JSON list of C-alpha atoms in Angstrom, two decimals:
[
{"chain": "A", "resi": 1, "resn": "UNK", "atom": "CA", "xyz": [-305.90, 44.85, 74.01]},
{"chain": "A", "resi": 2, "resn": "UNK", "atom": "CA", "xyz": [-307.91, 44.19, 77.20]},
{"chain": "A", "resi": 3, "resn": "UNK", "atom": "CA", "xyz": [-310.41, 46.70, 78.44]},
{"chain": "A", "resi": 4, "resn": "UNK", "atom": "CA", "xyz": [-309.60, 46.49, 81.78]},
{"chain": "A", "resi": 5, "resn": "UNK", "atom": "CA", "xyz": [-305.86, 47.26, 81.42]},
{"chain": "A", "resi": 6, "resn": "UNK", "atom": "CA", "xyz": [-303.68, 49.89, 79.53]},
{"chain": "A", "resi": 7, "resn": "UNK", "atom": "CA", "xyz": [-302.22, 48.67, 76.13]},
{"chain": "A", "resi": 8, "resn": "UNK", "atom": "CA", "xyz": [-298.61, 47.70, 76.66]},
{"chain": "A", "resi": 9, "resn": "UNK", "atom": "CA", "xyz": [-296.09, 48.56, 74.29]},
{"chain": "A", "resi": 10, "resn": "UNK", "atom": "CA", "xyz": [-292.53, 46.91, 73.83]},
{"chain": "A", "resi": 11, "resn": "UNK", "atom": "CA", "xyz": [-290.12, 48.44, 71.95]},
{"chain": "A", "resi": 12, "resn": "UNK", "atom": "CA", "xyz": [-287.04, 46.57, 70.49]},
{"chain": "A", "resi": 13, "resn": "UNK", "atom": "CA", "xyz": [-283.80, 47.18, 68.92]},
{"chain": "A", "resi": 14, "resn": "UNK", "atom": "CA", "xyz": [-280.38, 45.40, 69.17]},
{"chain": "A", "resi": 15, "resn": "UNK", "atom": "CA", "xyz": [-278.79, 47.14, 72.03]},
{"chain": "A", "resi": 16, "resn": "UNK", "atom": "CA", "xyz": [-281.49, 48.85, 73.93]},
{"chain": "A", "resi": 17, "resn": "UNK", "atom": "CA", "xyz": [-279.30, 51.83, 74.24]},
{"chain": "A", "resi": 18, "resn": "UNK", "atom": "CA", "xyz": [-280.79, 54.46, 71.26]},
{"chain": "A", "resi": 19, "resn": "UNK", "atom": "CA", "xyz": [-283.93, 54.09, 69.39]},
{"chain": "A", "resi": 20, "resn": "UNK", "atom": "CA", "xyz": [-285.89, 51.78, 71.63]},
{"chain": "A", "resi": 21, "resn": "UNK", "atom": "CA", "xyz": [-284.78, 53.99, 74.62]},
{"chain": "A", "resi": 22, "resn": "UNK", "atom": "CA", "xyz": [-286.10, 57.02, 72.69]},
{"chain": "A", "resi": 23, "resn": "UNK", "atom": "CA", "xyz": [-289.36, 55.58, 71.61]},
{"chain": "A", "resi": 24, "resn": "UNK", "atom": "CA", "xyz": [-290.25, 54.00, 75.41]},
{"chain": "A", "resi": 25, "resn": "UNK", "atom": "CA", "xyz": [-289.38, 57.54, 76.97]},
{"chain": "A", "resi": 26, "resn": "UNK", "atom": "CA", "xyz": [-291.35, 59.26, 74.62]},
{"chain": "A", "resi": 27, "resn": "UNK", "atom": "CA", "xyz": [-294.59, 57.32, 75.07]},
{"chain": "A", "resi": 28, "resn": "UNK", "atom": "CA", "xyz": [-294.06, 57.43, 78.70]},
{"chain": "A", "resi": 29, "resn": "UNK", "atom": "CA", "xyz": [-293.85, 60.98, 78.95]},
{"chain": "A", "resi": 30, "resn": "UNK", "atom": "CA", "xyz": [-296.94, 61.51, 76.57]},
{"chain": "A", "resi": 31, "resn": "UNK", "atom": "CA", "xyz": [-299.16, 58.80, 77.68]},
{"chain": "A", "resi": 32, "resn": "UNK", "atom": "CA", "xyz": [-298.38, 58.44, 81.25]},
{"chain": "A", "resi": 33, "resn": "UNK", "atom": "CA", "xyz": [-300.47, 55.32, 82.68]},
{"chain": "A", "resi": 34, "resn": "UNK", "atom": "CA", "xyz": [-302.85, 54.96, 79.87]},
{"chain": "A", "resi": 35, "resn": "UNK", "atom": "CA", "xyz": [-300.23, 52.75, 78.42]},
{"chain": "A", "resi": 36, "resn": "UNK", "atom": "CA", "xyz": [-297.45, 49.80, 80.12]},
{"chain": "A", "resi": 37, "resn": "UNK", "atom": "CA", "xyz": [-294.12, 50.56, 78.13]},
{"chain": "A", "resi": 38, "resn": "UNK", "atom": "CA", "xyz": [-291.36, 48.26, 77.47]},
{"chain": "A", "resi": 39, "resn": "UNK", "atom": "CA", "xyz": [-288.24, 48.69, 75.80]},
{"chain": "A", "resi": 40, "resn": "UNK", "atom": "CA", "xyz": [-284.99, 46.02, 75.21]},
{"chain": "A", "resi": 41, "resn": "UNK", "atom": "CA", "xyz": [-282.55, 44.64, 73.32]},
{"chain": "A", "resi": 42, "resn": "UNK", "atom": "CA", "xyz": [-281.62, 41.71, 71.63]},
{"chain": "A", "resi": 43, "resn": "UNK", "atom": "CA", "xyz": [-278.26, 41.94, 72.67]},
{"chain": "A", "resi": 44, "resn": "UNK", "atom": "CA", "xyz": [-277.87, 45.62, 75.21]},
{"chain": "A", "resi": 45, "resn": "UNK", "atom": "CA", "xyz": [-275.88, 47.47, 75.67]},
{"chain": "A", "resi": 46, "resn": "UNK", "atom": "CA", "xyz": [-273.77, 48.49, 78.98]},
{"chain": "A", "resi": 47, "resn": "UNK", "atom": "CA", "xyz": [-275.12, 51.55, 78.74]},
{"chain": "A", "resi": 48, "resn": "UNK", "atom": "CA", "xyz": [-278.14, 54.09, 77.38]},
{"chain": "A", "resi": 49, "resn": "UNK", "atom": "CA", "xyz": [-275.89, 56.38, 74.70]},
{"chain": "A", "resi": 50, "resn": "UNK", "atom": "CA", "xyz": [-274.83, 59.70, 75.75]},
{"chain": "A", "resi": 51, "resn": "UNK", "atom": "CA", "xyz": [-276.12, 61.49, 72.35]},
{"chain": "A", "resi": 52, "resn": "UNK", "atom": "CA", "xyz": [-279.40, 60.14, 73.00]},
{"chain": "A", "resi": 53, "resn": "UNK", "atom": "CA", "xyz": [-279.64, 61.28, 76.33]},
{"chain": "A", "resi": 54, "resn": "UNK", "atom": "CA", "xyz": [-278.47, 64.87, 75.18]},
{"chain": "A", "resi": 55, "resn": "UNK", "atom": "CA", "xyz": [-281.04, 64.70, 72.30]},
{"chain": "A", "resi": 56, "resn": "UNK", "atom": "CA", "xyz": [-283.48, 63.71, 74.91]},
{"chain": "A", "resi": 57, "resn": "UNK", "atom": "CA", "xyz": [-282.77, 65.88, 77.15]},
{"chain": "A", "resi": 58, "resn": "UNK", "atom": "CA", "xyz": [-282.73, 68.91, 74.81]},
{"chain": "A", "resi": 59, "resn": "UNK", "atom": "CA", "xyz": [-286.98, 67.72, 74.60]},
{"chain": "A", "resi": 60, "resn": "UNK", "atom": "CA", "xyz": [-286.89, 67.68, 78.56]},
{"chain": "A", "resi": 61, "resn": "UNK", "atom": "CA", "xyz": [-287.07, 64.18, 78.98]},
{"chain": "A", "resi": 62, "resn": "UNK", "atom": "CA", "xyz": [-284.58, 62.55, 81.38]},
{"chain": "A", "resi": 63, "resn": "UNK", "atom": "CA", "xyz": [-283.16, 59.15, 80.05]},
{"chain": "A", "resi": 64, "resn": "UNK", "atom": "CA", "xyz": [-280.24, 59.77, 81.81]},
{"chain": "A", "resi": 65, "resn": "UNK", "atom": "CA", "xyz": [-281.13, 56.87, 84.85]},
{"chain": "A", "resi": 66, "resn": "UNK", "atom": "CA", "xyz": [-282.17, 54.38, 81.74]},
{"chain": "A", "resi": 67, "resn": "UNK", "atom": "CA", "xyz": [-280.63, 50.75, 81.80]},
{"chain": "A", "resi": 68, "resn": "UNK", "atom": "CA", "xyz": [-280.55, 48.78, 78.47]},
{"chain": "A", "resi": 69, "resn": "UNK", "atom": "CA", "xyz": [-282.53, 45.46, 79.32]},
{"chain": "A", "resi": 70, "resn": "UNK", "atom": "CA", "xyz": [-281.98, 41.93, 77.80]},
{"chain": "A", "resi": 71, "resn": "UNK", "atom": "CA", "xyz": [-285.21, 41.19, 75.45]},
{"chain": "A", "resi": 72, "resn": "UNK", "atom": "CA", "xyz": [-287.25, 38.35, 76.67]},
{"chain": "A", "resi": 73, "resn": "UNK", "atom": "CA", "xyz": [-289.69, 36.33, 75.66]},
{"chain": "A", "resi": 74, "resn": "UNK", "atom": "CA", "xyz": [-292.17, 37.06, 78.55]},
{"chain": "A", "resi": 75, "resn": "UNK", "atom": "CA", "xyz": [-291.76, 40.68, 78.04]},
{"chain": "A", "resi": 76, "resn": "UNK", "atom": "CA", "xyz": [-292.99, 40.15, 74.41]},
{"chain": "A", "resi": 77, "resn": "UNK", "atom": "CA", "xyz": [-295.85, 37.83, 75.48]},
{"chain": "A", "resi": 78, "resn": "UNK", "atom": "CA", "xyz": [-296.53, 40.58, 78.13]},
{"chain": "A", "resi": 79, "resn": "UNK", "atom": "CA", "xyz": [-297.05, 43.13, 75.41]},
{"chain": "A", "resi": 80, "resn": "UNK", "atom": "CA", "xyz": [-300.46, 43.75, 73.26]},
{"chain": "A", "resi": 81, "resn": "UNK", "atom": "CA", "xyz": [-297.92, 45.86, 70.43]},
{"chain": "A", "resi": 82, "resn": "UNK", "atom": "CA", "xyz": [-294.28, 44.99, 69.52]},
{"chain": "A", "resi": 83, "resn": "UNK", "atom": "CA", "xyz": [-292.47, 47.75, 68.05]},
{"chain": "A", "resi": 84, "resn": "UNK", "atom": "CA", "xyz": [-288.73, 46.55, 66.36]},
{"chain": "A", "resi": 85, "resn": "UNK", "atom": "CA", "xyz": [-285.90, 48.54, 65.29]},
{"chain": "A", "resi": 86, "resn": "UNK", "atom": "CA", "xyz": [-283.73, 46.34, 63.70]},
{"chain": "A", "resi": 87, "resn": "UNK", "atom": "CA", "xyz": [-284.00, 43.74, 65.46]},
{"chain": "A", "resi": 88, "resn": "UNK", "atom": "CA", "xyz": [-284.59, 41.53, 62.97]},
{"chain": "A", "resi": 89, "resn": "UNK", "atom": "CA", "xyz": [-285.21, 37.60, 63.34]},
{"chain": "A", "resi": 90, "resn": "UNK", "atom": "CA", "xyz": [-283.98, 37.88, 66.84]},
{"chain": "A", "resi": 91, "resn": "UNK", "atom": "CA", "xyz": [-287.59, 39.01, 68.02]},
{"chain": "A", "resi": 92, "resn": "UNK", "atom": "CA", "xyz": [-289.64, 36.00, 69.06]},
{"chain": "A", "resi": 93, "resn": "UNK", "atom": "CA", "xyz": [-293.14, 36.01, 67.40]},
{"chain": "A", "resi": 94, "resn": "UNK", "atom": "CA", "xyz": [-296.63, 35.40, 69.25]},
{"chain": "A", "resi": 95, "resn": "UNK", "atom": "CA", "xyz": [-300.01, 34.90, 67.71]},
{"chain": "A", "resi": 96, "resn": "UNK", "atom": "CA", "xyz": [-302.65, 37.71, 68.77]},
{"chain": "A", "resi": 97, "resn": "UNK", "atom": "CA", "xyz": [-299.90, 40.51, 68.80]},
{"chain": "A", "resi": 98, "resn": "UNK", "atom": "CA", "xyz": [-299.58, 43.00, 66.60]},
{"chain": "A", "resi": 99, "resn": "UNK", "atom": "CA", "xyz": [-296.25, 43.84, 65.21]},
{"chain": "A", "resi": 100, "resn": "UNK", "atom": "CA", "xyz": [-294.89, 46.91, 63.53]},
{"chain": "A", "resi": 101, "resn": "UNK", "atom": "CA", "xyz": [-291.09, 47.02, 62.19]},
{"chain": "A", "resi": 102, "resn": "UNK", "atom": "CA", "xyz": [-290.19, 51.01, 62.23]},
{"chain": "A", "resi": 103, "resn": "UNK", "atom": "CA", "xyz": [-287.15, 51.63, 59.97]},
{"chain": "A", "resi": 104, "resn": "UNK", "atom": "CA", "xyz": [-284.83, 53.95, 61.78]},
{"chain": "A", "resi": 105, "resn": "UNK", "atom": "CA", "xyz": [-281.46, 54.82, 61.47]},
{"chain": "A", "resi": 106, "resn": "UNK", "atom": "CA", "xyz": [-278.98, 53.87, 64.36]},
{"chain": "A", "resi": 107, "resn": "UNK", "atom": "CA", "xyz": [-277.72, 56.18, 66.35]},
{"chain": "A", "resi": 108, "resn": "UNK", "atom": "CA", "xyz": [-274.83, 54.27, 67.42]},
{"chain": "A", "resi": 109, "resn": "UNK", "atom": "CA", "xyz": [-271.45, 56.20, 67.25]},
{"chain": "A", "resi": 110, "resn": "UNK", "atom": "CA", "xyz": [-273.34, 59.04, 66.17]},
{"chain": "A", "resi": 111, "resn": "UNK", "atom": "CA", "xyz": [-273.29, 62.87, 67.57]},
{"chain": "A", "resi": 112, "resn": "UNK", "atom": "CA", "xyz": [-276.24, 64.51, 68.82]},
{"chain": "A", "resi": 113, "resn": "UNK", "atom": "CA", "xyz": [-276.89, 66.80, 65.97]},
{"chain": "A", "resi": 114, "resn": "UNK", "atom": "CA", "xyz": [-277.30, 63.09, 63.93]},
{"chain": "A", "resi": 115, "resn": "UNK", "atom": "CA", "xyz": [-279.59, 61.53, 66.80]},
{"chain": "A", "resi": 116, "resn": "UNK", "atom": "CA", "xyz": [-281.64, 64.38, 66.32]},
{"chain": "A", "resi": 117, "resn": "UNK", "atom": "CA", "xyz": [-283.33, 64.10, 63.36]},
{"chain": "A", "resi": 118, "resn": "UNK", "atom": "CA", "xyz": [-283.86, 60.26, 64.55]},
{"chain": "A", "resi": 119, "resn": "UNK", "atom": "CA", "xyz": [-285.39, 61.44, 68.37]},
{"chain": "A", "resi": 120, "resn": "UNK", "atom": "CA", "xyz": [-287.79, 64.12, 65.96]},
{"chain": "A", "resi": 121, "resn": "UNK", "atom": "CA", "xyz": [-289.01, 60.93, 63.88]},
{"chain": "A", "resi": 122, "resn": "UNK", "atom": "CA", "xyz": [-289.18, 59.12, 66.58]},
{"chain": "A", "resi": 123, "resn": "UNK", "atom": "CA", "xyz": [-291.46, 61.49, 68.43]},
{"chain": "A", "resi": 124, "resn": "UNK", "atom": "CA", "xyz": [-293.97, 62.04, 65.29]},
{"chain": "A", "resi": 125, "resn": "UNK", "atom": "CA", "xyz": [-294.33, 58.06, 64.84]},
{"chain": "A", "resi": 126, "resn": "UNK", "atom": "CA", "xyz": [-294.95, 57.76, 68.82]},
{"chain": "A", "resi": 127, "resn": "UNK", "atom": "CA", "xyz": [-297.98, 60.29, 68.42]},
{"chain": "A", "resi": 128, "resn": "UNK", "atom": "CA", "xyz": [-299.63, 58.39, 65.76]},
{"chain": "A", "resi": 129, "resn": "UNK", "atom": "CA", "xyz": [-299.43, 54.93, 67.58]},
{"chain": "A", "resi": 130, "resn": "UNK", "atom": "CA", "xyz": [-301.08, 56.95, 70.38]},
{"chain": "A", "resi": 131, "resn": "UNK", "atom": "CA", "xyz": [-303.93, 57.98, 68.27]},
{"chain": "A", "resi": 132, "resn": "UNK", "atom": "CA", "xyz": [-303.93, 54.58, 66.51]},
{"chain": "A", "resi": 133, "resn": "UNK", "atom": "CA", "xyz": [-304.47, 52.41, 70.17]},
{"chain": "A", "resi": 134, "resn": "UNK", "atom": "CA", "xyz": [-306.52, 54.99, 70.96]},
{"chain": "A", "resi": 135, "resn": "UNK", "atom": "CA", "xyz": [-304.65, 56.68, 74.15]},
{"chain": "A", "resi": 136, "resn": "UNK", "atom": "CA", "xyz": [-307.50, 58.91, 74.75]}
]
């Protein structure tokens, strides 16, 4: 991670719709600019899901206007950390990242009172990578 930058962050999972959108909204609301966050999918969605928007919402963060993005391989050499979330194989690998695989359950088809427990887990795992790249 450069010194004269903010750390970027991409977060991955296979439709860009749940978990990824979930993690990226979360580090964006708590670290503002000190950090350049990503999030997309190895094969998106049309569409962010609606219980993850009501889970979201329920925190007072607005994922409502989110687009599921195609995952590229410039946005992963763009990006000093790589977060996947079931991704898998799919996820092109660079020397000189680092690369952390967080096992998460999908919230795909799932209610809100499901995606919660996920958005809570979500949250607690976004705060420690914040104290671990040091998002002072």
């Amino acid at each position: 991670m450069s010194d004269t930058a903010p750390p970027s962050v991409l977060f991955v999972c296979v439709h860009n719709a749940g978990r990824s959108q979930m993690a990226a909204a979360f580090l964006t609301h708590l670290a503002g600019d000190r950090v350049q966050v990503r999030s997309a999918g190895s094969t998106p969605a049309d569409s962010v899901n609606p219980a993850v928007v009501a889970a979201m919402a329920e925190v007072d963060i607005d994922v409502s206007a989110e687009v599921p993005k195609v995952l590229t391989v410039e946005a992963v050499r763009a990006s000093d950390v790589v977060i996947t979330m079931g991704c898998g194989d799919t996820c092109p690998v660079f020397p000189g990242k680092r690369y952390l695989d967080w096992q998460l359950p999908d919230p795909a088809g799932q209610g809100v009172d499901d995606v919660r427990p996920i958005r809570d887990e979500i949250e607690k795992r976004i705060r420690a990578l914040i104290a671990e790249i040091a998002i002072a």
